[in-house]
Amino acid sequence: MQEEKHTMQPEQSPAEPQSEESGKKKKKKGKTLIETMREIDEKEAQKEAEAEERRQAIIAEREKKEKEEYAKKIQQDRIELMRLKQGVIEESETIREEKEEKPKLSFWKKISNFFYHSKWWLGITVFIVGIFVFLIVDYITKERPDMIVMVLTDDSEIQNRTNELEEYFEQFTDDENGDGKVHVDIYPIPVSDNINDMDYYTGNATKLSAEFQMGEAVMVLTDAKANEYIMAEETLENLEEIYPDHENIRENGYYLRHTDFATKIGYPGNVDRDLSIGLRTPVKTSDSKEEMQETYDIAAKVLERIMEDLDNTTEPEDIVPEETSEATATVATETEES
């Protein structure tokens, strides 16, 4: 029995190293999940790269063929064009005029397209038309006077009595514009020695020049300075030729000093000796000469009525200024005392 034991022991001893080697082999053959996934990803990436390379090669080949065909077509077209220019052929089957077909738009689409492309021009046009409409409406609705009188004198007392002057002149004016009422406009424009120098501040010279460029105001109330400034001998009608030997008319004006004109407009004292009413000679202005002639006829009719009214009044006595009367009284007192 002991021998059997001794014999069995050497047989069992080599079995132990065999089990260790097999365990090592099993460990070497096994892979982790991460390694497996990595290998799969690498293979897929390689396949995709190969597929992309093949696709790029196909695209490059296609582009190369297209370029070659396009270059060939251009060369053929050049040859065909030279043949056309040289008269070898009359028509070409390859070179044809291609007409671009315009897309068909609906009615509202056309309108929308027009407004979109023309919005700036439409805006400018609407603005200009709006101004013209405003001016036309203002001209139509604006109250137009039956007559206009320019008061060209530096007498501030006369200049400040526009209401009284309107009322006086309206007595002798008819409803010329047919609006059912009589209205006379008074344009006071002071004319002094420094009218040109002060025009930057007052605008009087500019206003006067503008009025003389038009033919709406024919009747003028002037003094000596104003007559000199407007060159009355050239611009005003010579009333002496129309009314010869009239006591209050000299050359271009009907003089108001020896009438009660001052009393009728509420003017204190006597008006200046050179204050007169005149009429502008009809000429071609911004209006036609015919239109100014019509305005002149109205003003001439009013002037005759004013002359009839003032000629039948008593000539006013000269009013002595207060300073002069005081000086006279002082002299008289001193004379009596002596």
Short mmCIF file of C-alpha atoms in Angstrom, two decimals:
data_model
loop_
_atom_site.label_atom_id
_atom_site.label_comp_id
_atom_site.label_asym_id
_atom_site.label_seq_id
_atom_site.Cartn_x
_atom_site.Cartn_y
_atom_site.Cartn_z
CA MET A 1 0.00 0.00 0.00
CA GLN A 2 2.80 2.32 0.73
CA GLU A 3 4.34 1.62 -2.65
CA GLU A 4 1.13 2.51 -4.32
CA LYS A 5 1.09 5.76 -2.54
CA HIS A 6 4.66 6.47 -3.60
CA THR A 7 3.84 5.64 -7.17
CA MET A 8 0.76 7.80 -7.20
CA GLN A 9 2.45 10.88 -5.90
CA PRO A 10 4.80 11.45 -8.85
CA GLU A 11 1.87 11.12 -11.27
CA GLN A 12 -0.13 13.84 -9.57
CA SER A 13 2.68 16.38 -9.30
CA PRO A 14 2.97 17.31 -13.01
CA ALA A 15 -0.76 18.02 -13.15
CA GLU A 16 -0.40 21.16 -11.14
CA PRO A 17 1.78 23.10 -13.63
CA GLN A 18 -0.54 22.19 -16.52
CA SER A 19 -3.50 23.89 -14.85
CA GLU A 20 -1.47 27.13 -14.38
CA GLU A 21 -0.42 27.22 -18.05
CA SER A 22 -4.00 26.72 -19.27
CA GLY A 23 -5.17 29.57 -17.02
CA LYS A 24 -2.57 31.83 -18.49
CA LYS A 25 -3.66 30.91 -22.00
CA LYS A 26 -7.28 31.70 -21.17
CA LYS A 27 -6.30 35.10 -19.86
CA LYS A 28 -4.33 35.91 -23.03
CA LYS A 29 -7.24 35.05 -25.38
CA GLY A 30 -9.97 37.13 -23.60
CA LYS A 31 -10.73 40.90 -24.72
CA THR A 32 -12.48 43.63 -22.92
CA LEU A 33 -15.69 45.29 -24.26
CA ILE A 34 -13.90 48.61 -24.84
CA GLU A 35 -11.25 46.97 -26.99
CA THR A 36 -13.90 45.19 -29.00
CA MET A 37 -15.87 48.43 -29.60
CA ARG A 38 -12.69 50.23 -30.54
CA GLU A 39 -11.86 47.64 -33.17
CA ILE A 40 -15.38 47.87 -34.58
CA ASP A 41 -15.17 51.69 -34.77
CA GLU A 42 -11.81 51.52 -36.50
CA LYS A 43 -13.15 49.11 -39.09
CA GLU A 44 -16.23 51.27 -39.74
CA ALA A 45 -14.11 54.41 -39.98
CA GLN A 46 -11.82 52.66 -42.45
CA LYS A 47 -14.82 51.57 -44.52
CA GLU A 48 -16.26 55.11 -44.51
CA ALA A 49 -12.89 56.55 -45.52
CA GLU A 50 -12.61 54.09 -48.36
CA ALA A 51 -16.20 54.86 -49.45
CA GLU A 52 -15.55 58.64 -49.28
CA GLU A 53 -12.38 58.20 -51.28
CA ARG A 54 -14.27 56.26 -53.95
CA ARG A 55 -17.04 58.94 -53.97
CA GLN A 56 -14.54 61.78 -54.34
CA ALA A 57 -12.84 59.88 -57.15
CA ILE A 58 -16.19 59.49 -58.94
CA ILE A 59 -17.01 63.21 -58.46
CA ALA A 60 -13.56 64.24 -59.69
CA GLU A 61 -13.94 62.02 -62.72
CA ARG A 62 -17.38 63.44 -63.46
CA GLU A 63 -16.16 67.03 -63.11
CA LYS A 64 -13.23 66.28 -65.35
CA LYS A 65 -15.54 64.91 -68.02
CA GLU A 66 -17.88 67.91 -67.69
CA LYS A 67 -14.97 70.35 -68.04
CA GLU A 68 -13.68 68.48 -71.06
CA GLU A 69 -17.15 68.48 -72.64
CA TYR A 70 -17.62 72.19 -71.86
CA ALA A 71 -14.22 73.07 -73.30
CA LYS A 72 -15.02 70.99 -76.36
CA LYS A 73 -18.40 72.77 -76.76
CA ILE A 74 -16.75 76.21 -76.39
CA GLN A 75 -14.22 75.27 -79.03
CA GLN A 76 -16.97 74.08 -81.36
CA ASP A 77 -18.99 77.26 -80.75
CA ARG A 78 -15.95 79.41 -81.55
CA ILE A 79 -15.42 77.54 -84.79
CA GLU A 80 -19.13 77.88 -85.62
CA LEU A 81 -19.08 81.57 -84.81
CA MET A 82 -16.07 82.16 -87.05
CA ARG A 83 -17.84 80.34 -89.85
CA LEU A 84 -20.90 82.57 -89.34
CA LYS A 85 -18.79 85.74 -89.41
CA GLN A 86 -16.91 84.63 -92.49
CA GLY A 87 -20.17 83.83 -94.28
CA VAL A 88 -19.38 80.15 -94.71
CA ILE A 89 -22.78 79.33 -93.18
CA GLU A 90 -25.89 81.43 -92.72
CA GLU A 91 -27.38 79.69 -89.72
CA SER A 92 -25.97 77.62 -86.92
CA GLU A 93 -27.62 74.74 -85.21
CA THR A 94 -25.46 74.99 -82.13
CA ILE A 95 -25.44 78.77 -81.59
CA ARG A 96 -28.97 80.01 -81.00
CA GLU A 97 -30.32 83.07 -79.27
CA GLU A 98 -31.90 81.91 -76.07
CA LYS A 99 -34.76 84.08 -74.94
CA GLU A 100 -35.38 84.13 -71.26
CA GLU A 101 -38.94 83.32 -70.51
CA LYS A 102 -40.48 85.85 -68.20
CA PRO A 103 -42.41 84.34 -65.34
CA LYS A 104 -46.14 84.88 -65.56
CA LEU A 105 -47.33 87.00 -62.64
CA SER A 106 -50.85 87.49 -61.38
CA PHE A 107 -52.49 90.91 -61.54
CA TRP A 108 -52.03 91.66 -57.82
CA LYS A 109 -48.48 90.33 -57.96
CA LYS A 110 -47.71 92.75 -60.79
CA ILE A 111 -49.12 95.66 -58.77
CA SER A 112 -47.15 94.63 -55.69
CA ASN A 113 -43.99 94.29 -57.78
CA PHE A 114 -44.53 97.73 -59.34
CA PHE A 115 -44.98 99.43 -55.96
CA TYR A 116 -41.93 97.65 -54.55
CA HIS A 117 -39.59 98.71 -57.35
CA SER A 118 -41.05 102.24 -57.70
CA LYS A 119 -41.57 103.19 -54.05
CA TRP A 120 -39.03 106.05 -54.07
CA TRP A 121 -40.34 107.61 -57.27
CA LEU A 122 -43.91 107.15 -56.08
CA GLY A 123 -43.08 108.84 -52.78
CA ILE A 124 -41.51 111.84 -54.51
CA THR A 125 -44.40 112.05 -56.98
CA VAL A 126 -47.01 111.91 -54.21
CA PHE A 127 -45.16 114.65 -52.32
CA ILE A 128 -45.02 116.96 -55.36
CA VAL A 129 -48.64 116.26 -56.29
CA GLY A 130 -49.64 116.98 -52.67
CA ILE A 131 -47.96 120.39 -52.83
CA PHE A 132 -49.68 121.24 -56.10
CA VAL A 133 -53.06 120.11 -54.75
CA PHE A 134 -52.55 122.22 -51.63
CA LEU A 135 -51.65 125.30 -53.70
CA ILE A 136 -54.61 124.81 -56.02
CA VAL A 137 -57.06 124.32 -53.14
CA ASP A 138 -55.59 127.32 -51.33
CA TYR A 139 -55.90 129.43 -54.48
CA ILE A 140 -59.50 128.35 -55.07
CA THR A 141 -60.68 128.71 -51.48
CA LYS A 142 -58.69 131.84 -50.68
CA GLU A 143 -60.77 135.01 -50.47
CA ARG A 144 -59.74 137.16 -53.42
CA PRO A 145 -60.16 140.91 -52.93
CA ASP A 146 -62.07 143.02 -55.41
CA MET A 147 -59.19 145.52 -55.45
CA ILE A 148 -55.73 145.94 -53.91
CA VAL A 149 -54.22 149.28 -52.89
CA MET A 150 -50.52 149.66 -52.10
CA VAL A 151 -49.73 152.34 -49.51
CA LEU A 152 -46.16 153.45 -50.29
CA THR A 153 -45.25 156.10 -47.74
CA ASP A 154 -43.13 156.35 -44.60
CA ASP A 155 -45.97 158.13 -42.78
CA SER A 156 -46.58 155.73 -39.90
CA GLU A 157 -49.97 157.30 -39.16
CA ILE A 158 -51.19 156.42 -42.64
CA GLN A 159 -49.61 152.96 -42.43
CA ASN A 160 -51.48 152.21 -39.19
CA ARG A 161 -54.90 153.07 -40.62
CA THR A 162 -55.37 150.06 -42.89
CA ASN A 163 -58.88 149.34 -41.58
CA GLU A 164 -60.03 152.91 -42.16
CA LEU A 165 -58.50 152.90 -45.65
CA GLU A 166 -60.22 149.61 -46.48
CA GLU A 167 -63.61 150.96 -45.38
CA TYR A 168 -63.17 154.16 -47.36
CA PHE A 169 -62.09 152.49 -50.62
CA GLU A 170 -64.78 149.79 -50.31
CA GLN A 171 -67.46 152.50 -50.57
CA PHE A 172 -66.49 153.05 -54.22
CA THR A 173 -65.69 149.45 -55.23
CA ASP A 174 -68.06 146.94 -56.85
CA ASP A 175 -68.26 143.20 -56.27
CA GLU A 176 -65.81 142.44 -59.04
CA ASN A 177 -65.12 138.78 -58.16
CA GLY A 178 -68.80 137.88 -57.76
CA ASP A 179 -68.56 136.43 -54.24
CA GLY A 180 -71.45 138.52 -52.98
CA LYS A 181 -69.40 140.98 -50.94
CA VAL A 182 -66.99 143.86 -51.47
CA HIS A 183 -63.49 143.67 -50.04
CA VAL A 184 -60.43 145.87 -50.64
CA ASP A 185 -56.98 144.76 -49.47
CA ILE A 186 -54.48 147.38 -48.27
CA TYR A 187 -50.78 146.51 -48.69
CA PRO A 188 -48.76 148.92 -46.48
CA ILE A 189 -45.12 149.03 -47.63
CA PRO A 190 -43.12 151.87 -46.02
CA VAL A 191 -40.78 153.57 -48.49
CA SER A 192 -38.05 155.62 -46.84
CA ASP A 193 -34.58 156.87 -47.76
CA ASN A 194 -32.94 153.74 -46.32
CA ILE A 195 -35.40 151.17 -47.69
CA ASN A 196 -32.62 149.28 -49.49
CA ASP A 197 -30.25 149.35 -46.52
CA MET A 198 -32.94 148.05 -44.17
CA ASP A 199 -34.36 145.47 -46.57
CA TYR A 200 -32.43 142.65 -44.86
CA TYR A 201 -34.44 143.31 -41.69
CA THR A 202 -37.75 144.59 -43.08
CA GLY A 203 -38.04 143.02 -46.54
CA ASN A 204 -39.91 146.11 -47.77
CA ALA A 205 -37.86 146.54 -50.94
CA THR A 206 -38.31 142.85 -51.75
CA LYS A 207 -42.08 142.98 -51.19
CA LEU A 208 -42.40 146.11 -53.32
CA SER A 209 -40.36 144.57 -56.13
CA ALA A 210 -42.48 141.40 -55.99
CA GLU A 211 -45.71 143.40 -56.23
CA PHE A 212 -44.41 145.34 -59.22
CA GLN A 213 -43.61 142.03 -60.90
CA MET A 214 -47.33 141.22 -60.77
CA GLY A 215 -50.35 143.08 -62.02
CA GLU A 216 -52.78 142.57 -59.14
CA ALA A 217 -52.20 145.88 -57.30
CA VAL A 218 -52.72 148.84 -59.65
CA MET A 219 -53.85 151.65 -57.35
CA VAL A 220 -51.05 153.16 -55.23
CA LEU A 221 -51.00 155.74 -52.45
CA THR A 222 -47.59 157.47 -52.66
CA ASP A 223 -45.55 160.43 -51.51
CA ALA A 224 -42.53 162.17 -53.07
CA LYS A 225 -39.99 159.59 -51.80
CA ALA A 226 -42.06 156.69 -53.05
CA ASN A 227 -42.56 158.31 -56.46
CA GLU A 228 -38.84 158.74 -56.79
CA TYR A 229 -38.13 155.14 -55.70
CA ILE A 230 -40.65 153.51 -58.04
CA MET A 231 -39.77 155.94 -60.90
CA ALA A 232 -43.32 157.21 -61.15
CA GLU A 233 -42.75 158.88 -64.52
CA GLU A 234 -42.16 155.43 -66.04
CA THR A 235 -44.38 153.17 -63.94
CA LEU A 236 -47.47 155.33 -63.23
CA GLU A 237 -50.12 156.60 -65.62
CA ASN A 238 -49.98 160.30 -66.51
CA LEU A 239 -53.32 161.46 -65.09
CA GLU A 240 -52.85 164.99 -66.40
CA GLU A 241 -53.41 163.68 -69.92
CA ILE A 242 -56.64 161.94 -68.85
CA TYR A 243 -57.95 164.76 -66.62
CA PRO A 244 -56.48 168.02 -68.00
CA ASP A 245 -56.76 171.20 -65.94
CA HIS A 246 -57.93 169.30 -62.83
CA GLU A 247 -56.99 171.34 -59.78
CA ASN A 248 -55.88 168.36 -57.68
CA ILE A 249 -54.05 166.41 -60.41
CA ARG A 250 -50.41 166.93 -61.25
CA GLU A 251 -48.66 164.55 -63.61
CA ASN A 252 -48.96 161.06 -62.09
CA GLY A 253 -51.17 161.61 -59.06
CA TYR A 254 -54.41 162.90 -57.61
CA TYR A 255 -53.14 164.95 -54.64
CA LEU A 256 -55.10 164.71 -51.37
CA ARG A 257 -53.81 167.72 -49.44
CA HIS A 258 -56.65 170.07 -50.42
CA THR A 259 -59.42 167.51 -49.84
CA ASP A 260 -60.99 166.16 -46.66
CA PHE A 261 -59.39 162.75 -47.22
CA ALA A 262 -57.70 163.02 -43.81
CA THR A 263 -61.04 163.58 -42.08
CA LYS A 264 -62.67 160.61 -43.82
CA ILE A 265 -60.01 158.14 -42.74
CA GLY A 266 -59.64 159.64 -39.24
CA TYR A 267 -56.16 161.02 -39.86
CA PRO A 268 -55.20 163.67 -37.24
CA GLY A 269 -54.39 167.00 -38.86
CA ASN A 270 -53.50 167.45 -42.52
CA VAL A 271 -51.90 164.83 -44.71
CA ASP A 272 -48.58 165.63 -46.37
CA ARG A 273 -48.70 167.93 -49.37
CA ASP A 274 -47.11 165.27 -51.60
CA LEU A 275 -49.54 162.42 -50.71
CA SER A 276 -51.42 161.33 -53.83
CA ILE A 277 -53.31 158.46 -55.46
CA GLY A 278 -51.88 157.04 -58.68
CA LEU A 279 -52.46 154.18 -61.12
CA ARG A 280 -49.79 151.83 -62.48
CA THR A 281 -49.50 151.72 -66.25
CA PRO A 282 -50.62 148.33 -67.66
CA VAL A 283 -47.57 146.37 -68.86
CA LYS A 284 -46.60 142.74 -69.33
CA THR A 285 -45.68 141.32 -65.92
CA SER A 286 -45.89 137.76 -64.61
CA ASP A 287 -49.52 138.16 -65.67
CA SER A 288 -50.46 139.13 -69.18
CA LYS A 289 -50.88 142.77 -70.13
CA GLU A 290 -54.55 142.09 -70.85
CA GLU A 291 -55.10 140.83 -67.29
CA MET A 292 -53.41 143.90 -65.82
CA GLN A 293 -55.52 146.09 -68.11
CA GLU A 294 -58.67 144.57 -66.60
CA THR A 295 -57.37 145.35 -63.10
CA TYR A 296 -56.45 148.87 -64.25
CA ASP A 297 -59.98 149.49 -65.53
CA ILE A 298 -61.41 148.54 -62.11
CA ALA A 299 -58.95 150.81 -60.28
CA ALA A 300 -59.58 153.72 -62.70
CA LYS A 301 -63.32 153.43 -62.10
CA VAL A 302 -62.78 153.55 -58.32
CA LEU A 303 -60.43 156.54 -58.65
CA GLU A 304 -63.05 158.52 -60.56
CA ARG A 305 -65.61 157.83 -57.82
CA ILE A 306 -63.12 158.91 -55.14
CA MET A 307 -62.39 162.10 -57.08
CA GLU A 308 -66.12 162.86 -57.29
CA ASP A 309 -66.42 162.32 -53.54
CA LEU A 310 -63.42 164.44 -52.56
CA ASP A 311 -63.90 167.21 -55.16
CA ASN A 312 -67.28 168.07 -53.64
CA THR A 313 -65.88 168.69 -50.17
CA THR A 314 -64.68 171.86 -48.53
CA GLU A 315 -60.93 172.34 -48.61
CA PRO A 316 -59.61 171.92 -45.06
CA GLU A 317 -57.80 174.71 -43.34
CA ASP A 318 -54.14 174.24 -42.61
CA ILE A 319 -53.72 173.17 -39.01
CA VAL A 320 -50.82 174.91 -37.34
CA PRO A 321 -48.58 172.52 -35.39
CA GLU A 322 -48.72 172.90 -31.61
CA GLU A 323 -45.07 173.97 -31.30
CA THR A 324 -45.58 176.77 -33.86
CA SER A 325 -48.75 178.03 -32.19
CA GLU A 326 -47.03 178.12 -28.78
CA ALA A 327 -44.11 180.06 -30.26
CA THR A 328 -46.52 182.53 -31.90
CA ALA A 329 -48.37 183.03 -28.59
CA THR A 330 -45.09 183.65 -26.80
CA VAL A 331 -44.07 186.26 -29.36
CA ALA A 332 -47.46 187.97 -29.11
CA THR A 333 -47.21 188.08 -25.30
CA GLU A 334 -43.75 189.58 -25.40
CA THR A 335 -44.95 192.19 -27.89
CA GLU A 336 -47.83 193.22 -25.64
CA GLU A 337 -45.56 193.49 -22.60
CA SER A 338 -43.11 195.69 -24.47
#
